[in-house]
Amino acid sequence: MNLLECISVALISVRSNKMRSGLTMLGVIIGVAAVVIMVAIGEGANLQVSSQIQRLGSNLLVITPGRTREPGARTMGAFGSMDVLTLEDVEAIRDECPSVLAVAPEISRGVTLRYGTGSMQTQLIATTPEYLSVRAFNVAEGTFFTNEDVRSAAKVAVVGQGIADGLSPGENLIGKEIKIGETRLSVIGVMETKGQSGMMNIDDTVYIPITTAQKRILGTKYVRTIYAQARNAKSMSSANDEIVSVLTTRLGKAEAFSVSNQADVLEAAQDVTRVFTILLAGIAGVSLLVGGIGVMNIMLVSVTERTREIGLRKSVGARITDILLQFLIESIVLSVVGGAIGIIVGIAGSKLAARVTGWPSAISAVSVLIPFAFAVAVGLFFGIYPASRAARLNPVEALRYE
Amino acid sequence: MIEVNELTKIYKIGDIEIPALRGVSLYVDKGEFVAVMGPSGSGKTTFMNILGCLDQPTEGSYLLDSIQVSEMSDKELARIRNQLIGFVFQTFNLLPKMSAIANVELPLIYRGVPKRVRRPLAVSMLELVGLGDRLLHKPLELSGGQQQRVAIARSVITHPKIILADEPTGNLDTKSGREIMAIFQALNDSGITVIIVTHNADIAQYAKRIVRFLDGRIVADETVSVRTIADRNESLNNLIAGLQDEVSGEVKAG
């Protein structure tokens, strides 16, 4: 008996018990679909995090006050004083680090913005004009503030698209006056739209000169973060070394600050999302396993139910391997068809989940083929026991079975 | 054709040994038509299972067509069942989800005969047993007599040397039983050795020889003096001719 013949026998049997085959497949379908959807969501999260980090700007080094305690937690949890870095440090980096192309300080915090009678919770970013090139931002309308504005702590502001739309829909905000606390600022430009980044919407950000923030709003001489852009990808490590050496000299100790680069941040974030993906896939994998046990269960029932058929087949010359193959292929057919349907359901489901929840999802060949291969393996593994039980039936007893 | 010597078969259920055969010796020549009779539990079904290579004797030798069967592996036994022996059962044992054709061609599937060869063979075999108009019917759509004829077509499609039938008329009415026995006589006339197990003395009269079992032994072995000859219609003559043609013809090659 050749393989094609075996497959057609298996198909006949699967088709002749549509309800039962369907329910058995359902277990595999749900399992495979769950894995596909979960991996798609995990991969999507990974892609989103990566793109957000890359959107920070290219060849970026981020200098923050304090020292992180563990090398694994590079992105957060700094310890020590936050009031360390000043505008003089920014100047020093610009002057003394040849590998650094541009450098910009940043102070950011949440503020309430008022315009006329309306108000809005927004993110304030106080910086210098170089911020535009460092972060790869552009002004859509009007102008960004200049170095002269920074020097004179001018009362000017550039707003994100979201603020322009939120505070004065349909009206051009340029030339108008907005208030942060009691400080009046004149709007001179509107930023290009950038979209969501992590928890906050970049478009809901207001940009003002750093000195204006320090002197007129926050009353501090320190900056929270310094962004430095290396000349190119190759000069990242030399830029890093130069910054460390300049700042160590100026601040007295290397523990007062830390420099992290995009690759580090990216890697740390990807570690997190990878764990997240594996966790999700693992949970979904359990349901695939349960589906496989369902296949075995039904195959065992099927073998018992068809004991006489097995006896008859043996009496007309079926060998042990013929019967073994027949039942093995039957369970593989169940899991392959279930797996294929599961992939379709999984792809549709992850698209639907992405649309409904707004989470991104990414489907790759691997995230589809691995659960499918796993489903086939499940069919094979859980089919072996019932099939060998069928194959080893004694023909005399099988024929007599009621 | 068949030569068994001092065959014993002991079933073990737990620690209890139940002897089903206690030393059976029998010689059946090619072309014989033997009826095996005996009360329930006399060992005749066990004897048939061993003759049919479905079961192995505990002791004793079994020569089938000069082949020593009692020492063969499962795989070799499967091949012998497929090539030398045709089975007919009391309960027909057709596969319920499959058409008459598919049931008849089943043994050829296990012989590896491709579909385009075996399908016409199955059709002609069904025509020979008078079911040319029931090719695609499922077993449950056929009467008992018709089902048994499908089963006979299945048993002869491989051109076996022996047909073993266990109570082939047990589930049939008298008329259908007579028709089935007519087919067996026709098969026998075409040269096939036929051995049937039966309770029914009338049915046994269709055979040429009657062997009686009691308590696992043969207690009588006699030639039928007044044999019943079934009415034979045109199609049965065709069956004999058809089988003889095919036996001598190219089909045997499958």
XYZ file of C-alpha atoms in Angstrom:
656
model
C 0.000 0.000 0.000
C 1.573 3.246 -1.073
C 1.475 6.597 0.664
C -1.123 8.199 -1.601
C -3.423 5.258 -0.982
C -2.921 5.672 2.763
C -3.718 9.369 2.552
C -6.899 8.774 0.587
C -8.025 6.128 3.097
C -7.328 8.602 5.902
C -9.241 11.365 4.136
C -12.263 9.109 3.648
C -12.303 8.362 7.327
C -11.856 12.010 8.337
C -14.651 13.068 6.005
C -17.030 10.331 7.060
C -16.995 11.670 10.616
C -17.274 15.364 9.896
C -18.555 16.518 13.266
C -15.960 14.665 15.263
C -13.104 15.539 12.926
C -14.169 19.171 13.037
C -14.205 19.300 16.815
C -10.844 17.574 17.001
C -9.390 20.032 14.525
C -10.874 22.899 16.517
C -8.425 22.154 19.312
C -5.509 22.377 16.893
C -7.012 25.409 15.152
C -7.325 27.312 18.411
C -3.839 26.285 19.485
C -2.138 27.317 16.258
C -4.180 30.500 15.925
C -3.345 31.452 19.510
C 0.368 30.984 18.907
C 0.250 32.954 15.654
C -1.694 35.817 17.247
C 0.429 35.974 20.390
C 3.695 35.910 18.487
C 2.366 38.540 16.078
C 1.486 40.818 18.980
C 4.855 40.236 20.632
C 6.734 40.864 17.404
C 4.627 43.922 16.776
C 5.480 45.327 20.178
C 9.121 44.656 19.469
C 8.954 46.456 16.131
C 7.162 49.399 17.656
C 9.653 49.772 20.467
C 12.536 49.522 18.022
C 11.072 52.104 15.696
C 10.377 54.450 18.592
C 13.923 54.185 19.783
C 15.254 54.677 16.289
C 12.949 57.650 15.901
C 14.909 59.388 18.661
C 17.376 60.309 15.938
C 20.337 58.616 14.405
C 23.723 57.930 16.018
C 22.447 59.323 19.265
C 24.153 59.263 22.657
C 22.057 60.111 25.688
C 23.784 61.619 28.716
C 21.870 61.501 31.964
C 22.854 62.449 35.501
C 23.533 59.706 38.028
C 24.773 56.211 37.548
C 22.740 53.162 36.890
C 23.531 50.449 39.349
C 23.245 47.397 37.127
C 24.522 47.117 33.630
C 21.349 45.291 32.565
C 19.113 48.185 33.529
C 20.692 50.786 31.332
C 17.550 52.603 30.440
C 16.135 53.492 33.786
C 16.666 53.669 37.493
C 19.529 56.126 37.799
C 20.849 56.774 41.277
C 22.546 59.801 42.705
C 21.899 63.503 42.204
C 19.816 64.613 39.251
C 21.180 68.170 39.401
C 24.543 67.614 37.794
C 24.596 68.633 34.164
C 24.615 72.268 33.105
C 24.641 74.264 29.897
C 28.413 74.704 30.348
C 28.775 70.949 30.029
C 26.845 71.124 26.757
C 29.226 73.807 25.501
C 32.217 71.756 26.621
C 31.020 68.702 24.747
C 30.413 70.786 21.623
C 33.876 72.374 21.816
C 35.997 69.476 23.014
C 34.521 66.402 21.378
C 35.491 66.258 17.690
C 33.397 63.131 17.046
C 30.220 64.878 18.142
C 28.323 66.563 15.344
C 25.606 68.228 17.362
C 24.611 68.405 20.986
C 21.434 69.579 22.649
C 20.317 69.788 26.281
C 16.811 68.901 27.331
C 14.584 69.545 30.289
C 11.195 67.982 30.003
C 8.199 67.970 32.249
C 4.425 68.047 32.146
C 2.861 71.501 32.196
C -0.536 73.094 31.778
C -0.710 75.284 28.690
C -3.291 78.030 28.532
C -4.568 79.926 25.545
C -7.437 82.359 25.918
C -9.951 80.507 28.034
C -8.784 77.036 27.025
C -6.071 74.939 28.629
C -4.315 71.676 27.955
C -1.976 69.251 29.704
C 1.169 68.985 27.625
C 4.777 68.001 27.659
C 7.263 70.853 27.880
C 10.634 70.417 26.253
C 13.189 73.115 26.876
C 16.206 72.917 24.615
C 18.372 74.637 22.007
C 17.973 74.906 18.214
C 20.358 72.011 17.678
C 17.661 69.745 19.077
C 16.064 69.752 15.644
C 19.031 68.114 13.970
C 19.785 65.805 16.877
C 16.260 64.428 17.025
C 15.584 64.779 13.305
C 12.577 67.030 13.863
C 11.324 69.685 11.484
C 9.202 72.802 11.741
C 6.069 72.749 9.595
C 5.103 76.407 9.858
C 6.882 79.499 11.110
C 10.366 79.081 12.598
C 12.105 77.360 15.487
C 13.739 79.573 18.093
C 17.313 80.670 17.440
C 20.521 80.699 19.476
C 19.846 84.396 20.011
C 16.514 83.483 21.603
C 18.362 81.056 23.875
C 20.930 83.668 24.840
C 18.267 86.214 25.689
C 15.865 83.725 27.285
C 13.237 84.981 24.861
C 9.590 84.365 25.669
C 8.880 82.344 22.560
C 7.477 78.851 21.998
C 7.114 76.346 19.206
C 4.151 74.012 19.549
C 3.420 70.534 18.286
C 0.643 69.904 15.792
C -1.510 68.368 18.507
C -1.400 71.542 20.583
C -2.199 73.725 17.603
C -5.204 71.525 16.850
C -6.226 71.186 20.486
C -6.008 74.786 21.649
C -7.239 76.615 18.603
C -8.719 74.344 16.006
C -9.039 76.029 12.652
C -7.046 79.043 13.785
C -3.398 79.775 13.089
C -1.656 79.908 16.463
C 1.480 81.616 15.153
C 1.832 85.112 16.567
C -0.627 84.351 19.377
C 0.278 84.306 23.053
C 0.097 81.229 25.266
C 0.751 80.908 28.984
C 2.706 78.390 31.004
C 2.046 79.202 34.626
C 2.290 83.015 34.670
C 4.819 83.222 31.862
C 3.507 84.514 28.582
C 5.090 83.029 25.481
C 4.632 84.048 21.901
C 4.120 81.190 19.441
C 6.561 81.435 16.551
C 6.239 78.006 14.892
C 4.380 74.732 14.619
C 6.203 71.382 14.481
C 5.761 68.703 11.894
C 3.526 65.905 13.063
C 5.443 62.916 14.525
C 2.898 60.737 16.262
C 2.953 58.540 19.300
C 6.123 57.704 21.172
C 5.725 55.367 24.108
C 3.243 56.769 26.596
C 3.195 60.286 25.197
C 2.217 61.937 21.996
C 5.139 63.886 20.549
C 2.656 66.146 18.813
C 1.390 67.301 22.206
C 4.701 68.906 23.082
C 5.640 72.539 23.429
C 9.273 73.585 22.800
C 10.867 76.623 24.412
C 14.445 77.886 24.734
C 16.247 76.150 27.588
C 17.213 79.392 29.261
C 13.636 80.582 29.261
C 12.656 77.455 31.136
C 15.557 77.656 33.550
C 15.170 81.310 34.430
C 11.519 82.116 33.972
C 9.635 78.889 34.676
C 11.633 76.311 36.633
C 14.272 78.368 38.381
C 17.150 75.961 37.910
C 20.552 76.060 36.252
C 20.747 72.379 35.539
C 19.609 70.322 32.565
C 18.087 66.888 32.799
C 19.363 65.199 29.661
C 21.951 65.920 27.009
C 21.572 64.458 23.547
C 24.745 64.196 21.523
C 24.812 63.136 17.915
C 27.938 61.407 16.629
C 29.215 62.217 13.149
C 28.391 58.732 11.926
C 27.820 55.228 13.162
C 31.543 54.478 13.256
C 32.354 57.440 15.484
C 29.801 56.401 18.105
C 32.347 54.792 20.395
C 34.940 57.545 20.054
C 32.210 60.116 20.703
C 31.246 58.136 23.780
C 34.838 58.069 25.042
C 35.340 61.791 24.392
C 32.162 62.707 26.242
C 33.057 60.509 29.192
C 36.515 62.031 29.413
C 35.275 65.653 29.094
C 32.512 65.205 31.658
C 34.664 63.249 34.081
C 37.147 66.111 34.072
C 34.442 68.717 34.524
C 32.337 66.879 37.119
C 35.210 65.238 38.974
C 33.960 61.659 38.872
C 32.614 59.246 36.303
C 29.837 58.120 38.645
C 28.051 61.468 38.376
C 26.599 60.722 34.957
C 26.013 57.977 32.487
C 26.129 57.809 28.717
C 23.978 55.376 26.896
C 23.596 54.888 23.210
C 20.703 53.864 21.073
C 21.996 50.354 20.537
C 22.062 49.760 24.283
C 18.593 51.156 24.742
C 17.328 49.179 21.788
C 18.875 45.993 23.044
C 17.457 46.393 26.513
C 14.025 47.145 25.136
C 14.200 44.199 22.768
C 15.218 41.918 25.615
C 12.049 42.934 27.370
C 9.794 42.414 24.372
C 11.491 39.111 23.552
C 10.673 37.772 26.996
C 7.171 39.082 26.516
C 6.860 37.253 23.173
C 8.209 33.992 24.545
C 5.830 34.193 27.460
C 2.837 34.760 25.203
C 3.899 32.028 22.788
C 4.427 29.654 25.695
C 0.936 30.214 27.015
C -0.493 29.740 23.536
C 1.697 26.658 23.087
C -0.045 25.043 26.022
C -3.345 25.292 24.205
C -1.717 23.708 21.157
C -0.580 20.862 23.374
C -4.111 20.458 24.677
C -5.283 20.341 21.059
C -2.797 17.561 20.428
C -4.113 15.585 23.351
C -7.556 16.017 21.816
C -6.252 14.448 18.612
C -4.900 11.487 20.547
C -8.131 11.080 22.430
C -10.194 10.976 19.258
C -7.752 8.641 17.559
C -8.019 6.221 20.469
C -11.809 6.338 20.228
C -11.558 5.851 16.501
C -9.310 2.800 16.880
C -11.684 1.198 19.375
C -14.670 1.979 17.226
C -13.060 0.520 14.141
C -11.651 -2.614 15.710
C -13.623 -4.826 13.329
C -12.502 -2.779 10.353
C -8.908 -3.264 11.443
C -9.493 -7.010 11.806
C -11.042 -7.158 8.371
C -8.232 -5.186 6.789
C -5.734 -7.522 8.375
C -7.643 -10.577 7.166
C -7.433 -9.374 3.562
C -3.708 -8.835 3.822
C -2.974 -5.517 5.551
C 0.380 -5.636 7.284
C 1.150 -4.041 10.633
C 2.815 -1.120 8.864
C -0.245 -0.576 6.651
C -2.523 -0.174 9.644
C 0.046 1.915 11.497
C 0.386 4.291 8.551
C -3.355 4.509 8.058
C -4.013 5.769 11.565
C -0.872 7.857 11.783
C -1.729 9.648 8.566
C -5.256 10.144 9.801
C -4.035 11.976 12.886
C -1.547 13.964 10.820
C -4.307 14.923 8.390
C -6.383 16.168 11.322
C -3.538 18.251 12.680
C -2.296 19.512 9.296
C -5.739 20.651 8.191
C -6.327 22.085 11.657
C -2.935 23.785 11.528
C -3.615 25.306 8.120
C -6.987 26.636 9.207
C -5.385 27.814 12.447
C -2.852 29.876 10.507
C -5.589 31.547 8.489
C -7.596 32.216 11.642
C -4.432 33.412 13.393
C -3.525 35.873 10.648
C -7.069 37.184 10.462
C -7.247 37.294 14.258
C -4.021 39.237 14.682
C -5.112 41.755 12.050
C -8.423 42.104 13.865
C -6.713 42.413 17.250
C -4.408 45.062 15.814
C -7.360 47.008 14.469
C -9.559 46.721 17.544
C -6.923 47.413 20.199
C -4.603 49.617 18.208
C -1.664 47.393 19.095
C 0.649 46.717 16.229
C 1.051 43.162 15.026
C 3.697 41.651 12.825
C 3.397 38.311 11.081
C 6.558 36.753 9.781
C 7.075 33.484 7.915
C 8.692 32.060 11.024
C 5.848 32.979 13.336
C 3.492 31.107 11.006
C 5.605 28.108 10.038
C 6.812 27.202 13.512
C 3.353 26.699 15.035
C 2.331 24.832 11.872
C 5.328 22.523 12.109
C 4.585 22.138 15.793
C 0.996 21.162 14.984
C 2.174 18.513 12.528
C 4.625 17.215 15.106
C 1.832 17.115 17.673
C -0.302 15.068 15.255
C 2.569 12.706 14.659
C 3.506 12.371 18.309
C -0.018 11.926 19.626
C -0.924 9.697 16.684
C 1.807 7.139 17.291
C 0.278 5.539 20.347
C -3.255 5.033 18.955
C -1.872 3.909 15.598
C 0.460 1.346 17.101
C -2.367 0.102 19.264
C -4.446 -0.387 16.143
C -1.613 -2.042 14.266
C -0.958 -4.543 17.035
C -4.530 -5.740 17.375
C -4.901 -9.468 17.069
C -6.944 -10.034 13.910
C -9.010 -12.871 15.391
C -10.026 -10.847 18.410
C -10.524 -7.730 16.315
C -12.929 -9.541 13.999
C -14.870 -10.896 16.936
C -15.073 -7.468 18.626
C -18.607 -6.192 19.152
C -3.277 -28.184 -0.578
C -3.863 -28.188 3.160
C -2.131 -30.542 5.507
C -2.387 -30.159 9.263
C -0.807 -32.492 11.771
C -1.582 -32.817 15.465
C -2.687 -29.208 15.710
C -3.297 -27.969 19.232
C -4.395 -24.574 20.382
C -4.554 -23.555 24.016
C -5.988 -20.206 25.077
C -4.751 -18.791 28.309
C -7.087 -16.631 30.335
C -5.131 -15.676 33.411
C -3.838 -18.904 34.897
C -6.520 -21.025 33.338
C -5.670 -22.893 30.176
C -8.520 -23.582 27.828
C -7.700 -26.101 25.120
C -9.619 -25.265 21.932
C -7.919 -27.837 19.708
C -6.526 -31.071 21.103
C -4.665 -32.596 18.234
C -6.324 -32.157 14.876
C -4.969 -33.767 11.736
C -6.577 -33.238 8.360
C -5.658 -33.371 4.718
C -7.621 -31.373 2.175
C -6.791 -31.773 -1.477
C -6.958 -29.115 -4.138
C -10.477 -28.600 -5.459
C -12.244 -30.084 -2.454
C -15.378 -28.613 -0.904
C -15.376 -29.325 2.811
C -18.071 -28.495 5.346
C -16.860 -28.310 8.945
C -19.617 -29.047 11.435
C -19.852 -29.281 15.165
C -21.523 -27.731 18.185
C -20.457 -24.366 19.596
C -17.155 -24.594 21.424
C -16.017 -27.634 19.490
C -13.041 -25.711 18.097
C -14.134 -25.330 14.493
C -13.762 -21.539 14.404
C -10.344 -21.757 16.023
C -9.437 -24.337 13.401
C -10.615 -22.034 10.612
C -8.659 -19.087 12.040
C -5.519 -21.171 11.989
C -6.227 -22.384 8.454
C -6.741 -18.747 7.501
C -3.395 -17.709 8.999
C -5.165 -15.293 11.337
C -3.980 -17.293 14.318
C -1.020 -19.511 15.067
C -1.366 -22.985 16.573
C 0.185 -23.679 19.973
C 1.631 -26.874 18.607
C 1.524 -28.941 15.448
C 2.343 -28.200 11.870
C 0.369 -26.580 9.108
C 1.398 -26.932 5.492
C -0.483 -24.653 3.117
C 0.261 -25.173 -0.552
C 3.480 -26.899 0.608
C 4.454 -23.855 2.701
C 5.146 -24.376 6.401
C 2.896 -21.697 7.862
C 3.270 -22.362 11.569
C 6.632 -20.619 11.725
C 5.957 -17.500 9.740
C 6.220 -13.853 10.766
C 3.285 -11.462 10.866
C 4.368 -9.879 7.628
C 4.595 -13.191 5.779
C 1.234 -14.271 7.171
C -0.298 -11.029 5.903
C 1.061 -11.789 2.446
C -0.344 -15.317 2.514
C -3.749 -14.064 3.607
C -3.644 -11.604 0.775
C -2.529 -13.983 -1.946
C -3.692 -17.501 -1.129
C -6.765 -17.144 1.025
C -10.185 -15.559 0.674
C -12.360 -15.034 3.754
C -16.133 -14.948 3.953
C -17.684 -14.120 7.317
C -21.054 -14.717 8.898
C -21.481 -10.977 9.496
C -20.090 -10.058 6.043
C -17.625 -7.560 7.552
C -17.973 -4.981 4.827
C -16.681 -1.481 5.526
C -19.894 0.500 6.023
C -18.682 3.869 4.714
C -17.418 2.471 1.442
C -19.194 1.529 -1.780
C -19.474 -2.052 -3.007
C -16.642 -1.438 -5.472
C -14.363 0.016 -2.821
C -15.063 -2.946 -0.548
C -14.301 -5.460 -3.275
C -11.033 -3.841 -4.317
C -9.725 -3.607 -0.739
C -7.447 -6.696 -0.882
C -5.839 -5.402 -4.066
C -4.980 -2.123 -2.337
C -2.817 -4.072 0.076
C -1.273 -5.921 -2.821
C -0.255 -2.581 -4.316
C -2.389 -2.891 -7.454
C -2.944 0.604 -8.895
C -6.458 1.980 -8.999
C -6.828 1.962 -12.783
C -6.161 -1.803 -12.800
C -8.109 -2.850 -9.724
C -11.230 -0.792 -10.305
C -12.313 -2.588 -13.540
C -11.436 -5.877 -11.859
C -13.731 -5.060 -8.943
C -16.496 -4.084 -11.358
C -16.260 -7.321 -13.297
C -16.115 -9.315 -10.071
C -19.325 -7.676 -8.845
C -20.927 -8.345 -12.219
C -19.976 -12.008 -11.928
C -21.748 -12.335 -8.562
C -24.795 -10.631 -10.058
C -24.399 -7.152 -8.553
C -23.524 -5.268 -11.730
C -26.309 -2.794 -10.953
C -25.266 -2.175 -7.339
C -21.682 -1.033 -7.834
C -21.873 2.208 -5.895
C -24.260 1.118 -3.176
C -23.096 1.244 0.419
C -23.445 -2.016 2.397
C -26.442 -0.751 4.367
C -28.290 -0.125 1.112
C -27.974 -3.798 0.186
C -29.856 -6.855 1.422
C -28.052 -9.481 3.482
C -27.695 -11.792 0.498
C -26.335 -8.977 -1.616
C -23.869 -7.971 1.111
C -22.624 -11.531 1.316
C -22.164 -11.575 -2.452
C -20.090 -8.379 -2.193
C -18.018 -10.128 0.480
C -17.559 -13.153 -1.795
C -16.511 -10.902 -4.664
C -13.967 -9.361 -2.273
C -12.668 -12.781 -1.292
C -12.151 -14.010 -4.855
C -10.775 -10.859 -6.480
C -7.274 -11.906 -5.440
C -7.721 -15.345 -7.048
C -7.112 -17.264 -3.864
C -6.450 -20.974 -3.831
C -8.689 -21.449 -0.816
C -11.907 -19.823 0.308
C -12.640 -20.059 4.019
C -16.200 -19.268 5.008
C -17.318 -19.145 8.634
C -21.111 -19.618 8.796
C -21.588 -17.741 5.514
C -25.333 -18.372 5.506
C -25.833 -17.927 9.248
C -27.344 -14.449 8.913
C -29.324 -15.141 5.746
C -32.770 -16.481 4.946
C -33.045 -19.867 3.259
C -33.395 -18.506 -0.246
C -30.419 -16.177 0.018
C -28.492 -18.999 1.658
C -29.157 -21.238 -1.335
C -27.976 -18.507 -3.704
C -24.786 -18.086 -1.709
C -24.157 -21.827 -1.723
C -24.690 -21.825 -5.490
C -21.897 -19.282 -5.761
C -19.630 -21.383 -3.539
C -20.297 -24.425 -5.696
C -19.490 -22.376 -8.773
C -16.256 -21.162 -7.194
C -15.397 -24.732 -6.299
C -16.099 -25.851 -9.857
C -13.680 -23.246 -11.126
C -10.950 -25.009 -9.144
C -10.884 -23.150 -5.836
C -10.747 -25.209 -2.637
C -13.686 -24.226 -0.428
C -13.984 -24.876 3.310
C -17.082 -23.701 5.140
C -18.086 -23.891 8.767
C -21.773 -24.415 9.351
C -24.324 -25.510 11.894
C -26.873 -26.205 9.265
C -27.033 -29.802 8.026
C -28.837 -28.771 4.843
C -26.114 -26.284 3.996
C -23.466 -28.930 4.665
C -25.056 -31.096 1.972
C -23.818 -28.649 -0.677
C -20.256 -29.701 0.161
C -18.459 -32.794 -1.083
C -17.107 -33.773 2.303
C -18.172 -33.207 5.893
C -15.747 -33.036 8.833
C -17.287 -33.088 12.316
C -15.656 -31.503 15.361
C -16.336 -32.268 19.004
C -14.366 -30.966 21.993
C -11.392 -29.904 19.921
C -11.081 -33.121 17.953
C -12.278 -34.428 14.623
C -14.779 -37.162 15.339
C -16.040 -37.893 11.862
C -14.872 -37.343 8.306
C -17.220 -38.491 5.580
C -17.927 -37.980 1.917
C -21.337 -36.536 1.121
C -23.241 -39.303 -0.577
C -26.272 -37.388 -1.760
C -24.943 -33.959 -2.574
C -27.261 -31.014 -3.074
C -26.495 -29.228 -6.307
C -27.722 -25.647 -6.395
C -29.586 -24.323 -9.383
C -27.139 -22.626 -11.564
C -28.173 -19.688 -13.695
C -26.387 -18.093 -16.595
C -24.415 -15.619 -14.484
C -22.864 -18.360 -12.372
C -21.642 -20.121 -15.490
C -20.162 -16.796 -16.447
C -18.567 -16.586 -13.001
C -16.851 -19.933 -13.452
C -15.726 -19.045 -16.927
C -14.655 -15.603 -15.777
C -12.591 -16.933 -12.903
C -10.972 -19.594 -15.032
C -10.182 -16.990 -17.696
C -8.661 -14.625 -15.240
C -6.722 -17.287 -13.404
C -5.077 -18.337 -16.619
C -4.942 -14.799 -17.925
C -2.755 -11.816 -17.336
C -4.603 -10.599 -14.261
C -2.777 -12.990 -12.002
C 0.244 -10.788 -12.436
C -1.202 -8.113 -10.070
